[in-house]
């Protein structure tokens, strides 16, 4: 799926805070986006951890 620029801008704004409680409304596209944006932030980044966990949990769904 191709994610629109408007959607990516919205996600960038919504998921920018590494310390914010991760949302429960993830799907694979959103999780991959969050994971790529927060990659390298370290083990304190809650957004990265939630997105990576979602990707691992749903790897077989694709």
Short mmCIF file of C-alpha atoms in Angstrom, two decimals:
data_model
loop_
_atom_site.label_atom_id
_atom_site.label_comp_id
_atom_site.label_asym_id
_atom_site.label_seq_id
_atom_site.Cartn_x
_atom_site.Cartn_y
_atom_site.Cartn_z
CA UNK A 1 0.00 0.00 0.00
CA UNK A 2 1.19 3.49 -0.87
CA UNK A 3 0.68 5.86 2.07
CA UNK A 4 -0.28 9.42 1.09
CA UNK A 5 1.87 12.37 2.09
CA UNK A 6 -1.02 13.81 4.13
CA UNK A 7 -1.32 10.57 6.08
CA UNK A 8 2.42 10.45 6.70
CA UNK A 9 2.34 14.05 7.96
CA UNK A 10 -0.51 13.19 10.31
CA UNK A 11 1.32 10.13 11.61
CA UNK A 12 4.55 12.13 12.04
CA UNK A 13 2.71 14.58 14.24
CA UNK A 14 0.73 11.98 16.17
CA UNK A 15 3.63 9.62 16.93
CA UNK A 16 6.52 12.07 17.39
CA UNK A 17 6.85 11.78 21.19
CA UNK A 18 9.07 8.85 22.15
CA UNK A 19 7.80 8.89 25.73
CA UNK A 20 4.08 8.90 24.86
CA UNK A 21 2.04 5.83 25.59
CA UNK A 22 1.80 3.82 22.35
CA UNK A 23 -1.61 3.60 20.71
CA UNK A 24 -3.54 0.40 20.25
CA UNK A 25 -4.84 1.24 16.77
CA UNK A 26 -1.79 0.06 14.86
CA UNK A 27 -1.89 -1.66 11.52
CA UNK A 28 1.10 -2.93 9.57
CA UNK A 29 1.58 0.23 7.46
CA UNK A 30 1.43 2.49 10.50
CA UNK A 31 3.71 0.22 12.55
CA UNK A 32 6.32 0.09 9.78
CA UNK A 33 6.20 3.88 9.47
CA UNK A 34 6.60 4.43 13.23
CA UNK A 35 9.37 1.86 13.42
CA UNK A 36 11.33 3.55 10.63
CA UNK A 37 10.89 7.05 12.08
CA UNK A 38 11.98 6.01 15.59
CA UNK A 39 14.72 3.53 14.64
CA UNK A 40 17.89 4.29 16.55
CA UNK A 41 16.21 6.11 19.42
CA UNK A 42 17.20 3.42 21.89
CA UNK A 43 15.38 1.22 24.38
CA UNK A 44 13.60 4.18 26.02
CA UNK A 45 11.56 4.92 22.87
CA UNK A 46 8.10 3.56 23.58
CA UNK A 47 6.85 4.28 20.06
CA UNK A 48 9.60 2.17 18.49
CA UNK A 49 9.10 -0.69 20.93
CA UNK A 50 5.34 -0.82 20.32
CA UNK A 51 5.73 -0.67 16.54
CA UNK A 52 8.48 -3.30 16.49
CA UNK A 53 6.43 -5.60 18.72
CA UNK A 54 3.41 -5.20 16.45
CA UNK A 55 5.51 -6.02 13.36
CA UNK A 56 6.96 -9.11 15.00
CA UNK A 57 3.56 -10.28 16.19
CA UNK A 58 1.97 -9.87 12.75
CA UNK A 59 4.83 -10.98 10.49
CA UNK A 60 2.91 -14.00 9.27
CA UNK A 61 -0.19 -11.95 8.43
CA UNK A 62 1.38 -10.41 5.32
#
